[in-house]
Each structure stands twice: as C-alpha cells, then as structure tokens.
Tab-separated table of C-alpha atoms and ligand atoms in Angstrom:
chain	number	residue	atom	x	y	z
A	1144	UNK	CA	18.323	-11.199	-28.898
A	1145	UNK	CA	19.811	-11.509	-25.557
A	1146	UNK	CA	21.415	-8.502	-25.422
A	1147	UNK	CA	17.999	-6.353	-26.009
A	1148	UNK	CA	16.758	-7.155	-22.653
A	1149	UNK	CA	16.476	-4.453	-20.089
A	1150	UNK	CA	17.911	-4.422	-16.878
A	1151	UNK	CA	16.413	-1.968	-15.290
A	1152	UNK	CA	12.186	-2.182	-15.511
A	1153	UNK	CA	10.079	0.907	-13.961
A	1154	UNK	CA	6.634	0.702	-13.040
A	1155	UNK	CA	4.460	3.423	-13.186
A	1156	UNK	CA	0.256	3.099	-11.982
A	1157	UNK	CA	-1.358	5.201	-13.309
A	1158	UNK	CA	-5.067	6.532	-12.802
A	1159	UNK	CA	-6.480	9.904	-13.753
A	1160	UNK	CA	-2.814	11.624	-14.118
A	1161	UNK	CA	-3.531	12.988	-17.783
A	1162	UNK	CA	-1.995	16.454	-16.411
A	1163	UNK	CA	1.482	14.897	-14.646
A	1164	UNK	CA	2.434	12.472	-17.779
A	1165	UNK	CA	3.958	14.620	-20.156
A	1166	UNK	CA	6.632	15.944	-17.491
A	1167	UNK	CA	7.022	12.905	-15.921
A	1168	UNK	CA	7.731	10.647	-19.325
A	1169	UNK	CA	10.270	13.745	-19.945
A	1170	UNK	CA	11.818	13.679	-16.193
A	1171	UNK	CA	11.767	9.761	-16.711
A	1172	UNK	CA	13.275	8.373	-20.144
A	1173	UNK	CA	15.505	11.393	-19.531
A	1174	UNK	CA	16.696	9.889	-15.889
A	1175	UNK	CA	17.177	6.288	-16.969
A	1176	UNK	CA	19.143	7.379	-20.394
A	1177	UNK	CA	21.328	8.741	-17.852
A	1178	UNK	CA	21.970	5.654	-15.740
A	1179	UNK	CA	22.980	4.496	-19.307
A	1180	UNK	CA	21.745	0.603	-18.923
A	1181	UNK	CA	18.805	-0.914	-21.117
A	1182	UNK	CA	15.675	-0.032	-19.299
A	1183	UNK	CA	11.822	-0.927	-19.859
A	1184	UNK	CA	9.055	1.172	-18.448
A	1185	UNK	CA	6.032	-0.370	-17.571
A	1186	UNK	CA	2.781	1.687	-17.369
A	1187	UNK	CA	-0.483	0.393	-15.590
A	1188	UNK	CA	-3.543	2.483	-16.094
A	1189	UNK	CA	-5.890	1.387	-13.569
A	1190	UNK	CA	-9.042	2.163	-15.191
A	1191	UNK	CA	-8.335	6.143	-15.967
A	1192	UNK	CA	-11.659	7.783	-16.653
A	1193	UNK	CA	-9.486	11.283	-18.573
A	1194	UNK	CA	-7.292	10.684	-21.148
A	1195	UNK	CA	-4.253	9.064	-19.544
A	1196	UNK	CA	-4.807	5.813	-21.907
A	1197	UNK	CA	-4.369	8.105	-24.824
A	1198	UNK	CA	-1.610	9.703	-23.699
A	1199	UNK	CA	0.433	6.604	-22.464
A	1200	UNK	CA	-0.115	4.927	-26.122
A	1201	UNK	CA	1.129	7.817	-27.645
A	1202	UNK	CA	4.443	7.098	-25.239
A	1203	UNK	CA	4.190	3.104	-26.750
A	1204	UNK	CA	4.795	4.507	-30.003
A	1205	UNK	CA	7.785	6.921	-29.730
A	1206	UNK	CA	9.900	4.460	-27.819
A	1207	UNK	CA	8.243	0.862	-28.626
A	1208	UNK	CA	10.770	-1.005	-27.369
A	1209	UNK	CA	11.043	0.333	-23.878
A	1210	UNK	CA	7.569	1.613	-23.320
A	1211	UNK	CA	5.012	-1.171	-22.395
A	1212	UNK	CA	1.339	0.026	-21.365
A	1213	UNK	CA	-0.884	-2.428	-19.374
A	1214	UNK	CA	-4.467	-1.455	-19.925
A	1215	UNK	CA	-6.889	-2.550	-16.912
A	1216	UNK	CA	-10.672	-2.836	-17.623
A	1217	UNK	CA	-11.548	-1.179	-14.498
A	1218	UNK	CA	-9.826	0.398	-11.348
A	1219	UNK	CA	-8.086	-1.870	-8.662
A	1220	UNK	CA	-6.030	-0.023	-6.554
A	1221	UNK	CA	-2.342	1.389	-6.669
A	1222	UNK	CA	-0.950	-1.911	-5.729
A	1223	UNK	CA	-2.564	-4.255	-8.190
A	1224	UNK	CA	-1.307	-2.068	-11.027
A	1225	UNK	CA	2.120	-2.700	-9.484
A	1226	UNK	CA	1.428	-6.358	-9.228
A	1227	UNK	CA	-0.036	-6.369	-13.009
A	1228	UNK	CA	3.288	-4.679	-14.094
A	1229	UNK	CA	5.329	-6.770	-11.807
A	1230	UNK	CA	4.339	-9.880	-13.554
A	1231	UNK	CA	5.356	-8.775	-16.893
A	1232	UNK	CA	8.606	-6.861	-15.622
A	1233	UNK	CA	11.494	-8.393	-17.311
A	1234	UNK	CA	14.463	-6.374	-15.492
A	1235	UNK	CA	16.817	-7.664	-13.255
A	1236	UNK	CA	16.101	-4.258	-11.008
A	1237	UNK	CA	12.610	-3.276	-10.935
A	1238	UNK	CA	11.861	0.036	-9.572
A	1239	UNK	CA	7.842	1.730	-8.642
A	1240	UNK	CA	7.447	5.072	-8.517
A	1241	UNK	CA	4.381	7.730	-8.222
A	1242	UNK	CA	3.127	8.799	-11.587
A	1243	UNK	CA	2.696	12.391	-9.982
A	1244	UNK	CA	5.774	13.597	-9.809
A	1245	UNK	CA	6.128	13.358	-5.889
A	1246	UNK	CA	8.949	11.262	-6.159
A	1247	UNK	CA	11.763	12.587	-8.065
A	1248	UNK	CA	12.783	9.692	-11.160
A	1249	UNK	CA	16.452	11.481	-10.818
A	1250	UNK	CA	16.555	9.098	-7.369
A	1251	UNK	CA	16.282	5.890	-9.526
A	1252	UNK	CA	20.156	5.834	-9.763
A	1253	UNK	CA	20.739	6.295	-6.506
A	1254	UNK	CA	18.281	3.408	-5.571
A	1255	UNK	CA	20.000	1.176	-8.692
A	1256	UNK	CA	23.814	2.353	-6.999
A	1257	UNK	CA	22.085	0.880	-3.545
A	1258	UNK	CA	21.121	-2.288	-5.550
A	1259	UNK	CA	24.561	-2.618	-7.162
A	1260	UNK	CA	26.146	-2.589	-3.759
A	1261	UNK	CA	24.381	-6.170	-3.468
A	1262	UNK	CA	20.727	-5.064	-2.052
A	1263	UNK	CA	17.824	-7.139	-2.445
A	1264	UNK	CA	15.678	-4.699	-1.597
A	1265	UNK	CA	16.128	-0.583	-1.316
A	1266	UNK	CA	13.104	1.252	0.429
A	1267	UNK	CA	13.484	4.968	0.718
A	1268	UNK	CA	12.258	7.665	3.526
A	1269	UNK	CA	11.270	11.139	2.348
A	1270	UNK	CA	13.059	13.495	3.210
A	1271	UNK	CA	10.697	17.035	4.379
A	1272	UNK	CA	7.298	14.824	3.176
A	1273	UNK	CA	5.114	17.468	1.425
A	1274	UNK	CA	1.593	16.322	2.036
A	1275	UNK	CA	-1.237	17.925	3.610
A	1276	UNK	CA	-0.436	18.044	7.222
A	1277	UNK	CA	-2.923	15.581	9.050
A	1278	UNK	CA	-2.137	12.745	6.580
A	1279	UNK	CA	1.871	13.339	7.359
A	1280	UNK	CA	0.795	12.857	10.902
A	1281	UNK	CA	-1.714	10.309	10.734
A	1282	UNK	CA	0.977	8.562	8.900
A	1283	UNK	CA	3.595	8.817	11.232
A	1284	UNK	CA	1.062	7.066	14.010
A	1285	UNK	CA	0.032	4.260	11.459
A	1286	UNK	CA	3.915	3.786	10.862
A	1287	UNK	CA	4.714	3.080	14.244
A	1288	UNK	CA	1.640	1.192	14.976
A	1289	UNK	CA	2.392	-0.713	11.935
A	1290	UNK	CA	5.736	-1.738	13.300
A	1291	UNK	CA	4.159	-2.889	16.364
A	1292	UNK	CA	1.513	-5.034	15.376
A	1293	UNK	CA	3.574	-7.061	12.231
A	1294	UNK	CA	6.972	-6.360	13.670
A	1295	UNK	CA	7.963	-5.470	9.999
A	1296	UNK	CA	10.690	-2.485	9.870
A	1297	UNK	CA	10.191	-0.344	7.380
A	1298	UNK	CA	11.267	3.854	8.811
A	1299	UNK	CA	8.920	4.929	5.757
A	1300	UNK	CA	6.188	2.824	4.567
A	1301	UNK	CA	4.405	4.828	2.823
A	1302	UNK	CA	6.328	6.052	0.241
A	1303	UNK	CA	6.333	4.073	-2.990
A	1304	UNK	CA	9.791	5.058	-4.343
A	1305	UNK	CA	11.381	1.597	-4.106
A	1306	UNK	CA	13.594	-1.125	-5.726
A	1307	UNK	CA	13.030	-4.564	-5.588
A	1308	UNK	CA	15.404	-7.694	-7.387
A	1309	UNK	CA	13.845	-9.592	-9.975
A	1310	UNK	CA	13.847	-12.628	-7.329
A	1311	UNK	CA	11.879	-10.620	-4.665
A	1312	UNK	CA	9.725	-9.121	-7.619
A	1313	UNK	CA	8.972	-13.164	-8.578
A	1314	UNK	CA	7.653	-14.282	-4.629
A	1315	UNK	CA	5.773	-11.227	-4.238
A	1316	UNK	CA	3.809	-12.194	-7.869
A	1317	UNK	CA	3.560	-15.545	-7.256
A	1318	UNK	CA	1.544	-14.905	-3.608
A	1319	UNK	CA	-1.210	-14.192	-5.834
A	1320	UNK	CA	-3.054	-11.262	-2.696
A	1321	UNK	CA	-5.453	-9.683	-3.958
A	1322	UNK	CA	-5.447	-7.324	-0.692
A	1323	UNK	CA	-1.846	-6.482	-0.091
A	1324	UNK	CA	0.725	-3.766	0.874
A	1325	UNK	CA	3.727	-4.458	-1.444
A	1326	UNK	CA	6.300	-2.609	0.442
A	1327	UNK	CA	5.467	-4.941	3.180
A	1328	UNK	CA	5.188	-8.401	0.673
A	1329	UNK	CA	8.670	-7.197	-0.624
A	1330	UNK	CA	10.207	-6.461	3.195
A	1331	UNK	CA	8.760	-9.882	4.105
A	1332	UNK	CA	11.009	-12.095	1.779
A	1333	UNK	CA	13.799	-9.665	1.435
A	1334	UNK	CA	17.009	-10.862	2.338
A	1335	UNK	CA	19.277	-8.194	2.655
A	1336	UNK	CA	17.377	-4.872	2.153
A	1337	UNK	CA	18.229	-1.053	2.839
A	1338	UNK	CA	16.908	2.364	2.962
A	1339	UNK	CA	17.654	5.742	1.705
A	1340	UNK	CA	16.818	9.007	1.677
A	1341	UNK	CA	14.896	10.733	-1.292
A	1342	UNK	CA	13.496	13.945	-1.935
A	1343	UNK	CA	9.751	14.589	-2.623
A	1344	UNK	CA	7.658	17.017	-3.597
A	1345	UNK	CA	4.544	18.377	-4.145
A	1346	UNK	CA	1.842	16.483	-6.252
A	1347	UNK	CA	2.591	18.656	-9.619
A	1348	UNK	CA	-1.029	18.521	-10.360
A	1349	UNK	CA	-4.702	16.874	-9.841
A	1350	UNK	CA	-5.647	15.783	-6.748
A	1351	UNK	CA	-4.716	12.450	-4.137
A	1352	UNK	CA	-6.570	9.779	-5.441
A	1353	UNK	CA	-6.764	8.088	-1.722
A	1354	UNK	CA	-9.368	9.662	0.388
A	1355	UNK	CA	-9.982	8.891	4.010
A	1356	UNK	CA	-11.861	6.069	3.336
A	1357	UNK	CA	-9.541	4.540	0.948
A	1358	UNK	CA	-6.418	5.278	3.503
A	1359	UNK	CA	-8.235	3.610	6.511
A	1360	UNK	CA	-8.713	0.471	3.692
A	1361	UNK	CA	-4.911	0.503	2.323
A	1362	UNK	CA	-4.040	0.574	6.410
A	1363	UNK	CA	-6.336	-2.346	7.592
A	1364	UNK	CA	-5.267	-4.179	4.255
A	1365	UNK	CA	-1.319	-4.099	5.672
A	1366	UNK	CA	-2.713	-4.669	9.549
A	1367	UNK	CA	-4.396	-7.633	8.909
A	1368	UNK	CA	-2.346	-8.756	6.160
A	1369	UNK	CA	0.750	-9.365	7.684
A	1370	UNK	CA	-0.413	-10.201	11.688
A	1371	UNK	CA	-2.750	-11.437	13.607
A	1372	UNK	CA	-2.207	-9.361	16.745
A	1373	UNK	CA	-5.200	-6.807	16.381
A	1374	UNK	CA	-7.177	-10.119	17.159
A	1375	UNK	CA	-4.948	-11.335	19.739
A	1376	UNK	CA	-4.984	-7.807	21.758
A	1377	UNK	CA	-8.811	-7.912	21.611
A	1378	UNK	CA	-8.919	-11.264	23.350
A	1379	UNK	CA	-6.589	-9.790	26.049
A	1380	UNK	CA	-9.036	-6.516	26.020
A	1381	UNK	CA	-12.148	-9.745	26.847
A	1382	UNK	CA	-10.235	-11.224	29.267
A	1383	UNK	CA	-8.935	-7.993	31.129
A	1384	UNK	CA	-12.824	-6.643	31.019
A	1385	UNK	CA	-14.015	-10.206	32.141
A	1386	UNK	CA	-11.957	-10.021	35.361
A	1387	UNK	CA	-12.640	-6.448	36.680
A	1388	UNK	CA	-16.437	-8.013	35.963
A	1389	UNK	CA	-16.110	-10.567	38.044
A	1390	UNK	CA	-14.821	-8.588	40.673
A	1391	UNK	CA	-17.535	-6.248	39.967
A	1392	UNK	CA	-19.998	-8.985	40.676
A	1393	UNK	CA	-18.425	-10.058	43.753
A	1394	UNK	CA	-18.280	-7.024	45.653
A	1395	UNK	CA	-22.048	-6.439	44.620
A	1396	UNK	CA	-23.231	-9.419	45.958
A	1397	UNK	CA	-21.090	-8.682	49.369
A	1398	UNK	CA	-22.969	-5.179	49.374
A	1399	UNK	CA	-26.292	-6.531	48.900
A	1400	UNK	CA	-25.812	-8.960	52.019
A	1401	UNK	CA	-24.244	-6.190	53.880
A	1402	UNK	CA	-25.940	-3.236	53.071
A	1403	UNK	CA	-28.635	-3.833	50.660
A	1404	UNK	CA	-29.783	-3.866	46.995
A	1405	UNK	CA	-28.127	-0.901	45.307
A	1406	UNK	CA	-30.401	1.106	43.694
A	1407	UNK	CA	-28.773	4.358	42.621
A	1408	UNK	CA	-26.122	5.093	39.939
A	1409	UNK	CA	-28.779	3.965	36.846
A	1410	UNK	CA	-26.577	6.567	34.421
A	1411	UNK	CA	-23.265	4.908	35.714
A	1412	UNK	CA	-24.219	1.736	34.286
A	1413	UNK	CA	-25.726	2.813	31.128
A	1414	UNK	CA	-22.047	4.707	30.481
A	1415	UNK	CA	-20.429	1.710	31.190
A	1416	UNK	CA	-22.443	-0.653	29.245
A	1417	UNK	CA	-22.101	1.306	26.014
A	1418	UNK	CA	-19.045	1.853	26.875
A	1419	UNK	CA	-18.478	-2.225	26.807
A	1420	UNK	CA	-21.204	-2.067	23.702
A	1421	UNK	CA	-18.406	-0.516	21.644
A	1422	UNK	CA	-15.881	-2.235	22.756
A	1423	UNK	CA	-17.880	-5.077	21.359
A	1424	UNK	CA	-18.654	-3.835	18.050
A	1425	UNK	CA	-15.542	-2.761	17.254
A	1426	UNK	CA	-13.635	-6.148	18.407
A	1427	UNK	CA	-17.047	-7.660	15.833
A	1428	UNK	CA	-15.707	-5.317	13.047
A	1429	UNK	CA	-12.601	-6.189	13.471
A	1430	UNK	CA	-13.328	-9.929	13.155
A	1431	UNK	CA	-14.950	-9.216	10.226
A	1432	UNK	CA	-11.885	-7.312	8.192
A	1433	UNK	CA	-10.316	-10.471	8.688
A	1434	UNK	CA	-13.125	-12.718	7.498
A	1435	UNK	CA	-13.931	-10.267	4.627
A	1436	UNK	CA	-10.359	-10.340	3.023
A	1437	UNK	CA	-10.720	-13.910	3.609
A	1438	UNK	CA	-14.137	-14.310	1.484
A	1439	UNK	CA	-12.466	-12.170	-1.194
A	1440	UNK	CA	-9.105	-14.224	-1.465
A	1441	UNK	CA	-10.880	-17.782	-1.565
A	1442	UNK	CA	-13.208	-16.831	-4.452
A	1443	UNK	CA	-10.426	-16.569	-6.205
A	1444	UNK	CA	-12.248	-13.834	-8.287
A	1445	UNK	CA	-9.531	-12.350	-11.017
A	1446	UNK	CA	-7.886	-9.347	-8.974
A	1447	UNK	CA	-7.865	-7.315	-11.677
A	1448	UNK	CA	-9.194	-7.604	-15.438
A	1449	UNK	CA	-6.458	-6.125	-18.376
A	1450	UNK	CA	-8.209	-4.842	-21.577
A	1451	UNK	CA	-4.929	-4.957	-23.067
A	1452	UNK	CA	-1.618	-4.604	-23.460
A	1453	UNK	CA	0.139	-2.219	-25.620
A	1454	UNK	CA	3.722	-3.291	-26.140
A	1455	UNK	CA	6.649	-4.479	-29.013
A	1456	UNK	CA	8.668	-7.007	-27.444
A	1457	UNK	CA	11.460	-8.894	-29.717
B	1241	UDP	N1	-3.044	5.139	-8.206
B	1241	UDP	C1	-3.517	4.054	-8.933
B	1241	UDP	N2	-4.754	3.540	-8.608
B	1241	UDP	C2	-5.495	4.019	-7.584
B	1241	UDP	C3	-4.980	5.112	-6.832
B	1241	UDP	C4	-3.755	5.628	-7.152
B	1241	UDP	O1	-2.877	3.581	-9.865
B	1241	UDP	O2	-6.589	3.509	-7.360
B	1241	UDP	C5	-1.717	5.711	-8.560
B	1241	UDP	C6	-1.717	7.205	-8.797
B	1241	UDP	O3	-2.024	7.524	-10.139
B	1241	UDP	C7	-0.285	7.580	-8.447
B	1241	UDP	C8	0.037	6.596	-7.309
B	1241	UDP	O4	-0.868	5.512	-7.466
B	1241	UDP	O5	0.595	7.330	-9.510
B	1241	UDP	C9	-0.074	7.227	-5.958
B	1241	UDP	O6	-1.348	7.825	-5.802
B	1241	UDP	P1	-1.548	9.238	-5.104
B	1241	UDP	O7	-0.493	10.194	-5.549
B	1241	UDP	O8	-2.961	9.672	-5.321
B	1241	UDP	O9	-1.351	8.863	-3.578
B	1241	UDP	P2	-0.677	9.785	-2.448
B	1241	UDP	O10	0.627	10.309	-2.991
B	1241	UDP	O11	-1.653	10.862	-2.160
B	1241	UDP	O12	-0.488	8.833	-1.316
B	1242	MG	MG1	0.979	11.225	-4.710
C-alpha cells in the first residue's frame, strides 16, 4: 500500500546509550505523533557493547511498522550509522538527531515547517550550546577554520539536528565515503538550504563518546574531505621559508668575504632548524591524512558490516 509509506524518516545512531533510550523513544514517537504525518524511525546501533540492542528491539516490537533497527557488527563512527540508515530511509524528509537527548525531538516540526516552506536542506545552530567549555571553544575555532579552508557555510557544524530531502539524502548515499562529514556532503549538493535555531541541552546521561582523539579525526576527516587547501598553504609555507633561505645564504656568503667565517650563534641555528624540522613533519603528516583516507577509500573495504536488520515493512 501506497498510502502506508512514511513521510517523515528519523535517524537515530546509536552506541552505548542504554540509559537515554527509554526517554528519548518517549520524547520521540510522542513528537512526531504530533506533527501528525506517517513517520518511520530508523535506529543504527553502531556496535553497542550495554544493552542498547536489547532495548531498541524491544522498540521494533511495540510499533513494528514505524520502528526499524539496523544492527552493525562492530562500531564505525556516528556518521556511518547515519549513512547505514540513510540508505534504507524511505521518507520524503529525513531528519538525524543525537540519541542523547541533547537535541530536543520537539524541534523536528519546526525543521519539517522549514522543509515545507520548500528547503532542501535545514541545518540548525544551538542556541546557549551546553558542552564542556573547551570543546564549545575549540569548536568555535574549527568552525571558522572550517569555513576557510572548504569555503562551505555552515554557522553550526557541529550540531547533528538536521533535515535533509530524500533527493539530497540519495547523492550523499550514493558517494559511497567511507570518511565523511555529512553535514558537509549534504551542504555540498544542497540547493536551496537554511538554518535555524534549536535548543540543546545537557547530555541526559553517560558520557561523550568522542574523545580528543576521535574529535581531532572527525575534524581532519571534514578538512581534507572537502579541500585541498591545507596542502596548498603548506606549499606557500616551502616557498615563503625557501626565500628568506636564500636570502639567508646570500648575506652569509657576503659576511664571510667581508668579515669572516661566522662562528658564533651555534644555539640560534639549532632553534631554527627544529624549528624548520617541525615544520617539516607536520607538512609530512599532513600529506599523509590525505594519502591515508585515500588507501582506505580505494580498498573499497565494506564501511561498515550490519548483523541485521530488525524491521516489518509491507
Ligand atoms: N555515536 C555513534 N557512534 C559513535 C559515536 C557516537 O553512533 O562511534 C552516536 C551517539 O550514540 C550519539 C551521537 O552519535 O547518539 C552523538 O554522540 P555524542 O553525544 O557522544 O557526541 P557529542 O554530543 O559529545 O558531540
Ligand atoms: Mg551528545
């Protein structure tokens, strides 16, 4: 039947959030019965080690027809749960949210009025952030460095409130990235897309699953995913460094005829040789984020692996 499809599709990742599902699912089905159009939810779980599987089954079988539950085999990251759920979404709106209850599922209808009003794509900026206060500013800095570097405008990227048309949903699946940023993928090959404002709030329990580490990854992921100015800044950095050299060497070699062979300043030169030493390594490293997502994307390894899928579909 037709007239069973949903036209509004959430998707939900989901790993180690045993203690937020149970509100959420409430806060959720609750939200979209409101908006009063058919909707589907779409759970990932990206390889929960507590009992989120358990729990989001349980969710399959109260309301079979809208809840769906992709089961991965092992973790892959926030956004290739989205991606897994994004190529099963069948709604012409599909919406991602946070499956800890930082952003509010009472905004979906104001993202789904923004669609309505013709919107490819609706990003949102959180209004008074409440994270832990070097990450809100390390954020900030990313965010405009971000918009730098790829030129992509986005006033909020990190927040993962968004809605995207089925269209936009399609091109970002059929990419295939294994190392992406999907707020960026979706801004790329949006044609007419907005922002709003949303609330957010404290994680309601557990802990961040991204640590430093994981951040500085997710941030070189969307650096080198969508430009290749990092590389092209480091070649001006050479070129700049090569000069002042060469000048360098020219008023040495004047000094020696003049005065003499310099002798003093031994420390001076070890400062600015390690000083060009890092320089080096880091433009090396930075060479090799690029090869390194390269390598992993023409392997063509599977990006992620589903156990299975739990779901009733007509
Ligand atoms: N998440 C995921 N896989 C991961 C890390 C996170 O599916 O490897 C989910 C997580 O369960 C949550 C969302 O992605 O629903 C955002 O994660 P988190 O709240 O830890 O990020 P933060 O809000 O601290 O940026
Ligand atoms: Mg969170």
């Amino acid at each position: 039947m037709a007239s069973s499809l949903p036209e509004i599709t959430v998707v939900v990742p989901v790993y180690n959030e045993e203690d937020n599902l149970p509100l959420l699912y409430r806060r959720l089905t609750a939200a979209l019965d409101a908006i009063g159009r058919p909707w589907e939810i779409l759970f990932t779980d990206d390889g929960s080690r507590d009992r989120s599987v358990e729990i989001l089954k349980a969710f399959h079988g109260e309301r079979p027809k809208e809840v769906r539950v992709i089961e991965f085999e092992r973790n892959a990251g926030q956004h290739m749960a989205i991606m897994a759920a994004f190529e099963r979404a069948r709604g012409q709106i599909v919406v991602t949210i946070d499956a800890d209850l930082q952003n509010p599922p009472e905004e979906i209808a104001n993202l789904v009025a923004a669609m309505d009003k013709g919107h490819d794509v609706v990003g949102s900026i959180r209004k008074d952030r409440q994270d832990v206060g070097w990450r809100v500013w390390a954020s900030r800095a990313m965010n405009i460095v971000r918009e730098r570097i790829t030129g992509i405008k986005m006033t909020d990227q990190g927040c993962m409130l968004r809605a995207y048309r089925a269209d936009v949903v399609q091109q970002i699946v059929a990419t295939g990235e294994q190392t992406t940023f999907i707020p960026a993928l979706a801004q790329f090959f949006a044609a007419n897309p907005t922002e709003i404002i949303v609330a957010h709030a404290p994680r309601a329990a557990g802990e961040s699953k991204y640590n430093l580490y994981r951040l500085v990854r997710l941030n070189f992921d969307l650096m080198t995913g969508f430009s290749v100015v990092p590389l092209q800044i480091f070649t001006i950095v050479g070129m700049l460094v090569s000069f002042f050299s060469l000048l360098l060497v020219a008023y040495l070699a004047v000094r020696r005829i003049v005065i003499g062979p310099e002798v003093d300043g031994l420390f001076t030169l070890f400062g600015i040789l390690y000083f060009l030493v890092g320089v080096l390594i880091t433009g090396l490293g930075l060479v090799g984020e690029y090869v390194g997502r390269i390598y992993q994307e023409v392997r063509k390894r599977p990006r992620f692996r589903v156990r299975a899928v739990h779901e009733s579909l007509d």
